[in-house]
PDB file of C-alpha atoms in Angstrom:
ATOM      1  CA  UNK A   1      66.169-139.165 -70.252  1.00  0.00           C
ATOM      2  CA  UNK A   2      64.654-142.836 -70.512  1.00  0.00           C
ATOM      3  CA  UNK A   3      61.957-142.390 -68.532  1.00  0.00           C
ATOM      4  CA  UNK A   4      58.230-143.090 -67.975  1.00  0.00           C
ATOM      5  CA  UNK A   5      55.501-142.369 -64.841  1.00  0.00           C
ATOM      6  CA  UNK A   6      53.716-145.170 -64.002  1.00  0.00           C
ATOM      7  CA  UNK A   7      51.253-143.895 -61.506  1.00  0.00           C
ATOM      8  CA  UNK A   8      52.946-142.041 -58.715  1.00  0.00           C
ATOM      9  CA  UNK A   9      56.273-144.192 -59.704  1.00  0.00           C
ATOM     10  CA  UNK A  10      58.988-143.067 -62.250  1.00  0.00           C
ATOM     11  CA  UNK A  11      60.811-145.494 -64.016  1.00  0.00           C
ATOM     12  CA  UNK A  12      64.093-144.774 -65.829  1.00  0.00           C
ATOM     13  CA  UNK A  13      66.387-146.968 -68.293  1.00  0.00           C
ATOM     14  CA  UNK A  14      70.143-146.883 -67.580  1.00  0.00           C
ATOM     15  CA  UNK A  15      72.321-149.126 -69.914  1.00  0.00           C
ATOM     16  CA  UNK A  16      75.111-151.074 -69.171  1.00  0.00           C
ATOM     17  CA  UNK A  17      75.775-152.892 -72.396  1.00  0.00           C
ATOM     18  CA  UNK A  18      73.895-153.408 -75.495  1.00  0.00           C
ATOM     19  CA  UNK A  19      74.841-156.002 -78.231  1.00  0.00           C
ATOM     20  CA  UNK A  20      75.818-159.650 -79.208  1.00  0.00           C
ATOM     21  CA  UNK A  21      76.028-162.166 -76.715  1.00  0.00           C
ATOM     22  CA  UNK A  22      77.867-164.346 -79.491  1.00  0.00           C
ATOM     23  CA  UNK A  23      74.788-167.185 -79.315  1.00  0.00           C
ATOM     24  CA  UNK A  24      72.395-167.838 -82.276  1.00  0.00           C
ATOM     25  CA  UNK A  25      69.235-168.416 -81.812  1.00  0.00           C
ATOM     26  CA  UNK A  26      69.213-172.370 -82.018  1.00  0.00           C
ATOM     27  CA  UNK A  27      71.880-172.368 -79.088  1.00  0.00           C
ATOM     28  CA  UNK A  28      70.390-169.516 -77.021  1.00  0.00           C
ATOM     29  CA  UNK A  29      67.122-170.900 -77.408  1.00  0.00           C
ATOM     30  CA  UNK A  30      67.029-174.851 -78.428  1.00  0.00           C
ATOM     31  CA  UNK A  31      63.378-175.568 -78.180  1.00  0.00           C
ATOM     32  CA  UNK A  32      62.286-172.313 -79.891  1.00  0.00           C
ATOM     33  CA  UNK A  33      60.842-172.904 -83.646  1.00  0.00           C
ATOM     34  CA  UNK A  34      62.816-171.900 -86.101  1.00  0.00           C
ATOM     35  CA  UNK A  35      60.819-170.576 -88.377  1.00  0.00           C
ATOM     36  CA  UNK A  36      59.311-167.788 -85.641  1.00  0.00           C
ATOM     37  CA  UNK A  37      63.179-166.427 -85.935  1.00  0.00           C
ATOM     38  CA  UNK A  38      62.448-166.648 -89.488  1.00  0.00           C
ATOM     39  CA  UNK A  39      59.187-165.328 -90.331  1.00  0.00           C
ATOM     40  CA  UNK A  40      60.036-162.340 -87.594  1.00  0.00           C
ATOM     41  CA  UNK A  41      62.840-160.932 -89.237  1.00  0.00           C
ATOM     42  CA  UNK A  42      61.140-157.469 -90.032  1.00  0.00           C
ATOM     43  CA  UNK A  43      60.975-156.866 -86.092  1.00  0.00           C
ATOM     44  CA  UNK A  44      63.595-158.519 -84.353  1.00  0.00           C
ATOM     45  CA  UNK A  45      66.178-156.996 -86.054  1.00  0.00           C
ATOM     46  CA  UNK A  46      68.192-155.226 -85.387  1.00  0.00           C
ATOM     47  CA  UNK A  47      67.102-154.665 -81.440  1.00  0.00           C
ATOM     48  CA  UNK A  48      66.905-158.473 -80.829  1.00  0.00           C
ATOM     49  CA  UNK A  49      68.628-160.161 -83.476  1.00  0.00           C
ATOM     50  CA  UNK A  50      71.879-159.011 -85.330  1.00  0.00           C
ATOM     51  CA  UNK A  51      70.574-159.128 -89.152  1.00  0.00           C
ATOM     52  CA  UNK A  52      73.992-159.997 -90.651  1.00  0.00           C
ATOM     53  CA  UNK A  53      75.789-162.418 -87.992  1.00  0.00           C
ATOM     54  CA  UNK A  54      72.069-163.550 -87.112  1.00  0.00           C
ATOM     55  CA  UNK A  55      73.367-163.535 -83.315  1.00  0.00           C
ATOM     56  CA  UNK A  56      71.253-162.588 -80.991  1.00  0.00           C
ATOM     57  CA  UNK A  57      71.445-159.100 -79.465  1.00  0.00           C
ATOM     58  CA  UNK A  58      70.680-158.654 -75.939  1.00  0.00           C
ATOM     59  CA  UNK A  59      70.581-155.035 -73.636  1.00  0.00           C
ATOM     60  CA  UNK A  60      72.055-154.856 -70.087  1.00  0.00           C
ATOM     61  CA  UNK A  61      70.128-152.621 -68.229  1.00  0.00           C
ATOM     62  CA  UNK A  62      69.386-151.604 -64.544  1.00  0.00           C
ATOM     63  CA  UNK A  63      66.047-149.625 -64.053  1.00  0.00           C
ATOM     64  CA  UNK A  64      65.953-147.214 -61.638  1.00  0.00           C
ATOM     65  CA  UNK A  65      62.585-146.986 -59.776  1.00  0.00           C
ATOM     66  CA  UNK A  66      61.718-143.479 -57.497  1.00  0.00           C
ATOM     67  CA  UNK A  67      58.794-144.839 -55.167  1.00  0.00           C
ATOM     68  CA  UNK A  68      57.366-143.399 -51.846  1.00  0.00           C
ATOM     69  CA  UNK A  69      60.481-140.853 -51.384  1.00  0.00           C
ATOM     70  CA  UNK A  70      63.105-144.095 -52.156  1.00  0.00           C
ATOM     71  CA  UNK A  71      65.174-145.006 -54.994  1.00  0.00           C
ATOM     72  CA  UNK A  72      64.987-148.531 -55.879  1.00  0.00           C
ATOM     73  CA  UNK A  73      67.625-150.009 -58.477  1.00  0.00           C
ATOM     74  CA  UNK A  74      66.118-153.323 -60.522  1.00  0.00           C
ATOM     75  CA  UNK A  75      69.578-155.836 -61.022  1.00  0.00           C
ATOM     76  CA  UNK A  76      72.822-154.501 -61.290  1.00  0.00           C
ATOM     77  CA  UNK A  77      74.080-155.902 -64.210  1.00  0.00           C
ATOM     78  CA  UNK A  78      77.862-157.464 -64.809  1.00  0.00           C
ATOM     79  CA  UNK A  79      80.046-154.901 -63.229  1.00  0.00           C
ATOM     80  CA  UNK A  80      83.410-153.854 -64.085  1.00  0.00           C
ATOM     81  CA  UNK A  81      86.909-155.824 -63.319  1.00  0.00           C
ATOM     82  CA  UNK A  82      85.125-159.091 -62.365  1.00  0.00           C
ATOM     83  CA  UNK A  83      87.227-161.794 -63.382  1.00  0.00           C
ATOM     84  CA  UNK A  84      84.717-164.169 -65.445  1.00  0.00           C
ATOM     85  CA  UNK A  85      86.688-167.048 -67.264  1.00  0.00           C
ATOM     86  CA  UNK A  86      83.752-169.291 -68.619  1.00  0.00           C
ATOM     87  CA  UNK A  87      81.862-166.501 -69.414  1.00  0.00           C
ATOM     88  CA  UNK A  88      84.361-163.958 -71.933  1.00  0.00           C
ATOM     89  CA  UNK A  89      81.112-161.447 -73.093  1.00  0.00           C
ATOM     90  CA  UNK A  90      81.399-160.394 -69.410  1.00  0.00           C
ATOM     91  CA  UNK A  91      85.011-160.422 -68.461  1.00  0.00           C
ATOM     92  CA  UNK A  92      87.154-157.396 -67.173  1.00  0.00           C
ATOM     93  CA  UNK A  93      84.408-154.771 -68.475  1.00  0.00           C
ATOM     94  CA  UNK A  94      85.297-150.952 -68.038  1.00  0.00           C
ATOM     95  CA  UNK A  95      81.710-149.224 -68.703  1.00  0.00           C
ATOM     96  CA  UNK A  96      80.251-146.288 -67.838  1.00  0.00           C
ATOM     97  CA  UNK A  97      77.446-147.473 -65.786  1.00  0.00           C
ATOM     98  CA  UNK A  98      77.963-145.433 -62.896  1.00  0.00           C
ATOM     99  CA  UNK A  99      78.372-141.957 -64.642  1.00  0.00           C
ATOM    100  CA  UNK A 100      74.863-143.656 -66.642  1.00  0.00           C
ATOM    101  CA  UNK A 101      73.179-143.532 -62.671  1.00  0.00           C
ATOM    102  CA  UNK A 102      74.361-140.166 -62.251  1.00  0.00           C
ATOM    103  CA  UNK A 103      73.128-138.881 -65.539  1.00  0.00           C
ATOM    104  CA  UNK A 104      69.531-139.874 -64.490  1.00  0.00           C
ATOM    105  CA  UNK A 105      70.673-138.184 -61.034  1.00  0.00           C
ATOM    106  CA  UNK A 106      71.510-141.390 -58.590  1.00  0.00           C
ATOM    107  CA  UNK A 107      74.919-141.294 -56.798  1.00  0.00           C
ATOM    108  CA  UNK A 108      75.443-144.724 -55.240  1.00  0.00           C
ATOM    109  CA  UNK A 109      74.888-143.316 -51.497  1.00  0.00           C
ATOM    110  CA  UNK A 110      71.519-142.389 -52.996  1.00  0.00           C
ATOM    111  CA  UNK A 111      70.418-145.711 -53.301  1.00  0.00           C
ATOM    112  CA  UNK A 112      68.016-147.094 -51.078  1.00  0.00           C
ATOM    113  CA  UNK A 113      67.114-150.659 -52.415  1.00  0.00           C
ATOM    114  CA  UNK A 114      68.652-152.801 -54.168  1.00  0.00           C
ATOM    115  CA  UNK A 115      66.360-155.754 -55.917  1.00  0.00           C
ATOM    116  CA  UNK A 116      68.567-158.731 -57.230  1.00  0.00           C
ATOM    117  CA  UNK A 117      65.907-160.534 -59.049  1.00  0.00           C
ATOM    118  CA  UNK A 118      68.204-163.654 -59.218  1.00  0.00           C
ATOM    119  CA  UNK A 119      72.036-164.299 -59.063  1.00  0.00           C
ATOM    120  CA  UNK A 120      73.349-164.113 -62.096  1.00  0.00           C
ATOM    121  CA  UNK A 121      76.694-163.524 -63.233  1.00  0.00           C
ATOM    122  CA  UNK A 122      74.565-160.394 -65.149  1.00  0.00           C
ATOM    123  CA  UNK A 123      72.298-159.222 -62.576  1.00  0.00           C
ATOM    124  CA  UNK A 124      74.576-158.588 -59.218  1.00  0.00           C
ATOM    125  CA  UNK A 125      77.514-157.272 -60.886  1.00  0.00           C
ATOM    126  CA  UNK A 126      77.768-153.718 -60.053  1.00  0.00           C
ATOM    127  CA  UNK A 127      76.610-155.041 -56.504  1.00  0.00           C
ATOM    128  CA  UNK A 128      80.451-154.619 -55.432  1.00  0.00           C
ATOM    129  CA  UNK A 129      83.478-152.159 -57.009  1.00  0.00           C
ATOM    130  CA  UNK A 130      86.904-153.387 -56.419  1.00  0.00           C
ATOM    131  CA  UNK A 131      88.426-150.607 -53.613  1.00  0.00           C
ATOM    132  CA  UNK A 132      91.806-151.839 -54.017  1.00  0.00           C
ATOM    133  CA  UNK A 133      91.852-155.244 -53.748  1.00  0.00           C
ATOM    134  CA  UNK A 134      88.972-155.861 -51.976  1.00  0.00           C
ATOM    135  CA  UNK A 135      85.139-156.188 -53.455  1.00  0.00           C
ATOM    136  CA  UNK A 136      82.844-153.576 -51.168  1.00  0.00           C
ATOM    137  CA  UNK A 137      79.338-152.654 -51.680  1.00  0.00           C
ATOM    138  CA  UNK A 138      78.857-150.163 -54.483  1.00  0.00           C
ATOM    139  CA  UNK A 139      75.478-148.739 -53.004  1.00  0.00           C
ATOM    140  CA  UNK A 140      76.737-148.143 -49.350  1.00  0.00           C
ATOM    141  CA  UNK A 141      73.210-146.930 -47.979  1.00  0.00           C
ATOM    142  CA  UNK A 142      71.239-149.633 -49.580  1.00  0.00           C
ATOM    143  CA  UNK A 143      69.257-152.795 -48.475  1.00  0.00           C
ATOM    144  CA  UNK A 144      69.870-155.270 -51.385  1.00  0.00           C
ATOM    145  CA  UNK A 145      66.906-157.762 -51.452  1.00  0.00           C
ATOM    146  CA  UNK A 146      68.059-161.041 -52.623  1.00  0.00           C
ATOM    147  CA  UNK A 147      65.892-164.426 -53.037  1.00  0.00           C
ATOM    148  CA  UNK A 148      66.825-166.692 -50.415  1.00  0.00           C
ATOM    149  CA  UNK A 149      66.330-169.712 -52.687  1.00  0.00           C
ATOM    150  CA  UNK A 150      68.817-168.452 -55.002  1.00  0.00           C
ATOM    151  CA  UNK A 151      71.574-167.416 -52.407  1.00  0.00           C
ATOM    152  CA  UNK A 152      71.210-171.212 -51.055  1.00  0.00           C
ATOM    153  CA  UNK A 153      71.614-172.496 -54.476  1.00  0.00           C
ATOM    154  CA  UNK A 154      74.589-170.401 -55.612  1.00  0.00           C
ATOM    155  CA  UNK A 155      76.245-170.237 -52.606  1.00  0.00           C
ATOM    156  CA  UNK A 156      79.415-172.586 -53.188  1.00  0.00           C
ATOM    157  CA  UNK A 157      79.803-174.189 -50.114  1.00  0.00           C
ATOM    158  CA  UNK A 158      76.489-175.905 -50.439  1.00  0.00           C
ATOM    159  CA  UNK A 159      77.438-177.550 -53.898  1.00  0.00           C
ATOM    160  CA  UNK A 160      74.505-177.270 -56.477  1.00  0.00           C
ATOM    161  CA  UNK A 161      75.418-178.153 -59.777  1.00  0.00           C
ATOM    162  CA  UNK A 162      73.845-175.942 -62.528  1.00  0.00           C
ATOM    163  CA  UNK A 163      73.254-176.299 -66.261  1.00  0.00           C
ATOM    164  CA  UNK A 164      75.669-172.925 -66.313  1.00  0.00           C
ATOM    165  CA  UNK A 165      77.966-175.403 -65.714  1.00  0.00           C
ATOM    166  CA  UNK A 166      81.331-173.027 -64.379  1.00  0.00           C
ATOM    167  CA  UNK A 167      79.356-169.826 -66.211  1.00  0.00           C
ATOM    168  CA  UNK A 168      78.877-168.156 -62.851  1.00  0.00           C
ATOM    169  CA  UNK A 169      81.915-168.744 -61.343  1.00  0.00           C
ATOM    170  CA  UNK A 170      83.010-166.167 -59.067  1.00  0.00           C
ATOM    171  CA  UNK A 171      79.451-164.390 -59.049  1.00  0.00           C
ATOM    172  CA  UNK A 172      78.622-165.125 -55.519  1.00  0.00           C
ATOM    173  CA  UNK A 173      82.410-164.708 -53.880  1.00  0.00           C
ATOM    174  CA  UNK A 174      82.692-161.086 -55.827  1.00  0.00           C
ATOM    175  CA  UNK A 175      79.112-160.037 -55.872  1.00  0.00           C
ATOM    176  CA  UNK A 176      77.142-161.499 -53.373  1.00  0.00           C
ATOM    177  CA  UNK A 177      79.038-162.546 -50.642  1.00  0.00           C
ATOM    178  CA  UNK A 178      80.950-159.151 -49.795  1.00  0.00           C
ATOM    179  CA  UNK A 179      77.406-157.114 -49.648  1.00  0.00           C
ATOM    180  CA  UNK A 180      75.700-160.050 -47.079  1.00  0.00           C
ATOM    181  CA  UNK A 181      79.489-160.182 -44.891  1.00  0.00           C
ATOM    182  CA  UNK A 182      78.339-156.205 -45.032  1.00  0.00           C
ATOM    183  CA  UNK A 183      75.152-157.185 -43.228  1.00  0.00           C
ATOM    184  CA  UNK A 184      73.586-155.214 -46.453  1.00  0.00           C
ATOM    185  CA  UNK A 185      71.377-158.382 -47.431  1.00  0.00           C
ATOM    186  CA  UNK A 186      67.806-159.097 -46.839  1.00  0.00           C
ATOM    187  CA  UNK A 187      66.833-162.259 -48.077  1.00  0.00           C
ATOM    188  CA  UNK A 188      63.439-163.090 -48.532  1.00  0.00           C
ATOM    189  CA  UNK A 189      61.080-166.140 -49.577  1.00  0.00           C
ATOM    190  CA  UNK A 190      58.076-166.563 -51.281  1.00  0.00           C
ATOM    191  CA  UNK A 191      56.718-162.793 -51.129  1.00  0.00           C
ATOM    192  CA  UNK A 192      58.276-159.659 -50.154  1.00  0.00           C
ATOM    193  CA  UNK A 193      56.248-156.079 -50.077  1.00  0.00           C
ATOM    194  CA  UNK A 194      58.629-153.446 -50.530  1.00  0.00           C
ATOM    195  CA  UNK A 195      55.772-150.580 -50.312  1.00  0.00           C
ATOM    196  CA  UNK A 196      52.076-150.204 -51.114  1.00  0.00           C
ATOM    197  CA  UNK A 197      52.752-150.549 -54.758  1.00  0.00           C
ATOM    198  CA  UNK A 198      55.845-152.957 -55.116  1.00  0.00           C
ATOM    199  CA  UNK A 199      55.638-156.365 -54.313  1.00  0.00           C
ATOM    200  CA  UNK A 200      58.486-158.963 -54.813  1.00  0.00           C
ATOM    201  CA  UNK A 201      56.903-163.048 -55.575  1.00  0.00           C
ATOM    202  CA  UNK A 202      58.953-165.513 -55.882  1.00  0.00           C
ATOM    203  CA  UNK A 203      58.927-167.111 -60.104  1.00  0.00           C
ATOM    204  CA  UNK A 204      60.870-170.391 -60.018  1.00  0.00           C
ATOM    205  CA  UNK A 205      62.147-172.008 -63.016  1.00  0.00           C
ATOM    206  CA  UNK A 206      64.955-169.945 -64.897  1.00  0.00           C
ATOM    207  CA  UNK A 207      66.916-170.657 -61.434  1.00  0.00           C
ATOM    208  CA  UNK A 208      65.077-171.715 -58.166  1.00  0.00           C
ATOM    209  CA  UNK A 209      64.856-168.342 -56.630  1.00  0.00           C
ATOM    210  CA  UNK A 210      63.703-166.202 -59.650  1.00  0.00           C
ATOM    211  CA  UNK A 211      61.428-163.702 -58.896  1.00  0.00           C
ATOM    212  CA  UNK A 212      59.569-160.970 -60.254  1.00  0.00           C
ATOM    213  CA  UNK A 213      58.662-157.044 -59.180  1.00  0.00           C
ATOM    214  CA  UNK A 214      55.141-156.294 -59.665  1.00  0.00           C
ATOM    215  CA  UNK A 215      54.091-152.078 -59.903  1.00  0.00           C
ATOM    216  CA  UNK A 216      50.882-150.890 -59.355  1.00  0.00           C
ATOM    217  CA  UNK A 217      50.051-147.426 -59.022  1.00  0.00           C
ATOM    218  CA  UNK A 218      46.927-145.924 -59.810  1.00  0.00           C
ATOM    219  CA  UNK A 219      45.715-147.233 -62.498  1.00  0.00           C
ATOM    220  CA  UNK A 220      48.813-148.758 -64.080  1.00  0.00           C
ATOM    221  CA  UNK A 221      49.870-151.731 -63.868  1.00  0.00           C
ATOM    222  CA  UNK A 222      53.997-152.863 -64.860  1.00  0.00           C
ATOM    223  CA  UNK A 223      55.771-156.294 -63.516  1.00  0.00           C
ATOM    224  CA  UNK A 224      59.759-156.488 -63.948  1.00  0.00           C
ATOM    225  CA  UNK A 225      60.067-160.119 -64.745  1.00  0.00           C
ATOM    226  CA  UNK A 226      63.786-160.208 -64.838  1.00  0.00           C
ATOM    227  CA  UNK A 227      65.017-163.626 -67.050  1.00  0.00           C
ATOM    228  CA  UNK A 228      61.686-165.002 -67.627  1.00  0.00           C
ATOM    229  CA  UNK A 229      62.069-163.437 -70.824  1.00  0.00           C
ATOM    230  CA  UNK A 230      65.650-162.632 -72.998  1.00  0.00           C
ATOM    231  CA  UNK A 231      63.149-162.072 -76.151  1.00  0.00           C
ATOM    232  CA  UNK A 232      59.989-160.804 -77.359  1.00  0.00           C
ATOM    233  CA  UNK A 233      60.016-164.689 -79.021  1.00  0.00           C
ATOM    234  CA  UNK A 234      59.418-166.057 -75.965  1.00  0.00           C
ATOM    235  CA  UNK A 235      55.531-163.884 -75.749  1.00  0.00           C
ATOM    236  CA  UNK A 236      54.815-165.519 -78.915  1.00  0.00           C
ATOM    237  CA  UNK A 237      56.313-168.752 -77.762  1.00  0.00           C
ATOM    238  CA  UNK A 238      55.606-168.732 -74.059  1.00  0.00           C
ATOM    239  CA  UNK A 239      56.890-172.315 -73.865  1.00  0.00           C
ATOM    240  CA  UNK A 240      60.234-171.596 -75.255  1.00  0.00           C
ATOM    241  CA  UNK A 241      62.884-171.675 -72.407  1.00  0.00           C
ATOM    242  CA  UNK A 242      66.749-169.877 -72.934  1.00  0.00           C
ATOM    243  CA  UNK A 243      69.636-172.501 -72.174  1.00  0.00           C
ATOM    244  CA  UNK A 244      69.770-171.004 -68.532  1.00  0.00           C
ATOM    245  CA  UNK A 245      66.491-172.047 -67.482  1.00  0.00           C
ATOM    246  CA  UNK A 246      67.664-174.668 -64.384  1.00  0.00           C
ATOM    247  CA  UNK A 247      63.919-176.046 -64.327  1.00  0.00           C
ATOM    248  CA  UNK A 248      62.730-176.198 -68.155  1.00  0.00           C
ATOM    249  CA  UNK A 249      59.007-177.121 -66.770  1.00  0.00           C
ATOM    250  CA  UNK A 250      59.114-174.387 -63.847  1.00  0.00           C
ATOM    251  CA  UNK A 251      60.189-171.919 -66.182  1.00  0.00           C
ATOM    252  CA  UNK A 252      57.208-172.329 -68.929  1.00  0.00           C
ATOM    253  CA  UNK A 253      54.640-172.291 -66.225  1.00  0.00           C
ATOM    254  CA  UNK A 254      56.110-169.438 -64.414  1.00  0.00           C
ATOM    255  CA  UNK A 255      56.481-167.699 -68.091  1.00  0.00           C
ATOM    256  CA  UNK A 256      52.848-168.166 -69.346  1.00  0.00           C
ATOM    257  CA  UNK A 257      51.345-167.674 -65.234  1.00  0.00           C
ATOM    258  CA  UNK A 258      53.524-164.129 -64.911  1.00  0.00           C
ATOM    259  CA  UNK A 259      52.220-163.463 -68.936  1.00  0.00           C
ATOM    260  CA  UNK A 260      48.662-164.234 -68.164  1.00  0.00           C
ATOM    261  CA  UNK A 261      48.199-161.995 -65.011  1.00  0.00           C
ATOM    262  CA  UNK A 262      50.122-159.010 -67.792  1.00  0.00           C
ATOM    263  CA  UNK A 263      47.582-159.615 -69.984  1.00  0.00           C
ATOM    264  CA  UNK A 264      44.242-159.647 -67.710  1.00  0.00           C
ATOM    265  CA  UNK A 265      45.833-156.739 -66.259  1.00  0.00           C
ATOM    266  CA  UNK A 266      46.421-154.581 -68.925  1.00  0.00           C
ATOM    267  CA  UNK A 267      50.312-154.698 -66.979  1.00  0.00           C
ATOM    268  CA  UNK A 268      53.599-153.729 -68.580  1.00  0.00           C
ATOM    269  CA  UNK A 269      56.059-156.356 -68.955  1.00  0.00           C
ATOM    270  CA  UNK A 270      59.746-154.833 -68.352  1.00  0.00           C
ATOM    271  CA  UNK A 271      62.246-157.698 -69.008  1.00  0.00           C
ATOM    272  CA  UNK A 272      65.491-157.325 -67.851  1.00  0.00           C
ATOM    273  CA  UNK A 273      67.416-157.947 -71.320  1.00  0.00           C
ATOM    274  CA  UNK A 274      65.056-156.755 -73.995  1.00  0.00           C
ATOM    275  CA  UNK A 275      66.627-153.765 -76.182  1.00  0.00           C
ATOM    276  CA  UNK A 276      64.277-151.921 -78.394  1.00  0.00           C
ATOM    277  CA  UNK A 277      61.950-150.186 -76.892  1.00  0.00           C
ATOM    278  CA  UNK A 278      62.765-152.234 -73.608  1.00  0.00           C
ATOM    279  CA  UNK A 279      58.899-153.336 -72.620  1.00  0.00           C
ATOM    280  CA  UNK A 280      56.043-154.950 -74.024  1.00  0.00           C
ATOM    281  CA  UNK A 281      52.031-154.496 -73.478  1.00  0.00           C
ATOM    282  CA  UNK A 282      50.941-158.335 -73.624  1.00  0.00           C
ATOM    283  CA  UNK A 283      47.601-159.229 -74.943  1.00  0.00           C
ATOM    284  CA  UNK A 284      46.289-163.204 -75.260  1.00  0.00           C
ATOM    285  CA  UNK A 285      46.030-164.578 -78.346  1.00  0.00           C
ATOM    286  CA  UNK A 286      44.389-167.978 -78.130  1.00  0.00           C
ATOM    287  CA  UNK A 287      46.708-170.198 -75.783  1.00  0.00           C
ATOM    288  CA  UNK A 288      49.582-168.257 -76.477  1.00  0.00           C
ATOM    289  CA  UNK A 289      50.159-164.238 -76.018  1.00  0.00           C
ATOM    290  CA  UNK A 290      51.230-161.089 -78.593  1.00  0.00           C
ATOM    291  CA  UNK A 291      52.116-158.187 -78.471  1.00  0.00           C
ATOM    292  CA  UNK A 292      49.986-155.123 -78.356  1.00  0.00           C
ATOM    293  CA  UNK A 293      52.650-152.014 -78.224  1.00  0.00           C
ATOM    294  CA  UNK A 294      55.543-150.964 -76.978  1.00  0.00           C
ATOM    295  CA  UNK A 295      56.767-148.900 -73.478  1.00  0.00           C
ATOM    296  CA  UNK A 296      57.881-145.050 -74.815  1.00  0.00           C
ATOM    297  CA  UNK A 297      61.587-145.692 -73.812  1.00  0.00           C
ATOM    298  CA  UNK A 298      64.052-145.040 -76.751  1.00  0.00           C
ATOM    299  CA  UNK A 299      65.623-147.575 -78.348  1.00  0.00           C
ATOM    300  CA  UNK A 300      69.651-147.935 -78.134  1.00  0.00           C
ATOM    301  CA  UNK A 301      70.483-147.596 -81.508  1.00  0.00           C
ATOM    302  CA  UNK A 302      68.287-144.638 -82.231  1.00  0.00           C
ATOM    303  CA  UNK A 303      69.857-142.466 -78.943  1.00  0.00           C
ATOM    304  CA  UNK A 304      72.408-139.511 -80.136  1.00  0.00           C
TER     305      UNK A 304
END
């Protein structure tokens, strides 16, 4: 099983998709040099870059967390049967996620929190199952935290326009909205403290309610930072944004503020997307950061 202790808190890896998202890295990531994709091929590939199409790879992943006698699920990923015409990687998916939860021994009445980190099109998709022909909570015991910046802002009656253009369209009415008509929602601003050792804070930029999960127990130290990162390029470069980042100027100074506290703090950084070896121990290396080692979890493409 994928899974470290981090204190008195297990954390376990359960996959959802690994694998192109059909994007390069000039398109996924405009600003970023080129010559970093370049000069990095003996590491990024294959776990973060494909080495022949020279696509980047991505992982969709939900990480289970077993904290003060609860089970906590990080984002839920793009679910199956949603309907997703501006955004084809995600569209009409049958995977095995849920038979992945039970393998590391979660049935969805098992669940007791559910952390949306933002909203997504792949971060609240297993929120709901289609049950005929209506969307229901998948997790029917579970309080799913969600930022209340980022309902606002995705919520289509209030009409934000985003630089996803249509790419989340039909997030909120399949994903979202069924779980809060549930009364299942808690949303939260600013800071929300789940238990002594987990503390949601609000991390603005990728979209305006981004937030991150920060883990201490004992003496470790991990933070779940969701989006702010889609590659280990972006510890190098901390000022390189993806093409999703709503707030290009929020999102570097969340990025290097949420990379400088990892570092000080000797803290685990547990993206939502990387594959590999899923998390990164961050170290500063003059105004930028590096990478000192890698979490324990198996990589995708090494697992029988």
């Amino acid at each position: 099983m994928e899974q470290i202790k981090l204190g008195d808190v297990s954390v376990t890896r359960v996959w959802e998709y690994y694998g192109s998202v059909d994007m390069t890295p000039d398109t996924f990531f405009p600003d970023s040099p080129k010559e970093v994709w370049d000069d990095g091929g003996s590491w990024l590939t294959p776990h973060f870059l494909d080495p022949e199409s020279t696509v980047v790879n991505c992982a969709i992943q939900t990480w289970v967390l077993h904290s003060e006698g609860r089970t906590i699920l990080v984002d839920t990923g793009v679910g199956n049967h949603k309907e997703r015409p501006y955004a084809p990687v995600w569209r009409h998916l049958e995977t095995d996620f849920l038979a992945g939860l039970a393998r590391a021994g979660v049935a969805p009445e098992d669940v007791d929190i559910v952390i949306n980190t933002h909203l997504h099109v792949d971060h609240v998709g297993w929120n709901t199952y289609l049950d005929g022909r209506n969307w229901v909570p998948t997790f029917p015991n579970a309080t799913y935290l969600m930022p209340k910046d980022d309902f606002d802002f995705w919520n289509p009656v209030n009409g934000h326009t985003s630089v996803l253009g249509r790419g989340n369209q039909n997030v909120f009415e399949d994903s979202v909205a069924p779980v809060h008509a549930s009364g299942r929602t808690r949303l939260w601003e600013n800071s929300y403290r789940i238990d002594a050792g987990l503390r949601l804070d609000a991390a603005p930029g990728h979209t305006p309610g981004s937030s991150v999960l920060t883990l201490t127990s004992g003496t470790d130290r991990a933070v779940f930072v969701g989006d702010l990162l889609h590659s280990p390029v972006q510890i190098l470069e901390p000022d390189t944004n993806s093409c999703f980042c709503e707030d290009p100027a929020g999102a570097r100074a969340t990025r290097r503020k949420v990379l400088g506290w990892a570092a000080d703090n000797n803290a685990l950084v547990i993206p939502a997307h990387l594959g590999g070896h899923g998390a990164a121990e961050v170290t500063r290396d003059g105004d930028t950061f590096a990478i000192k080692g890698w979490a324990p979890f198996a990589p995708y493409l090494e697992q029988a």
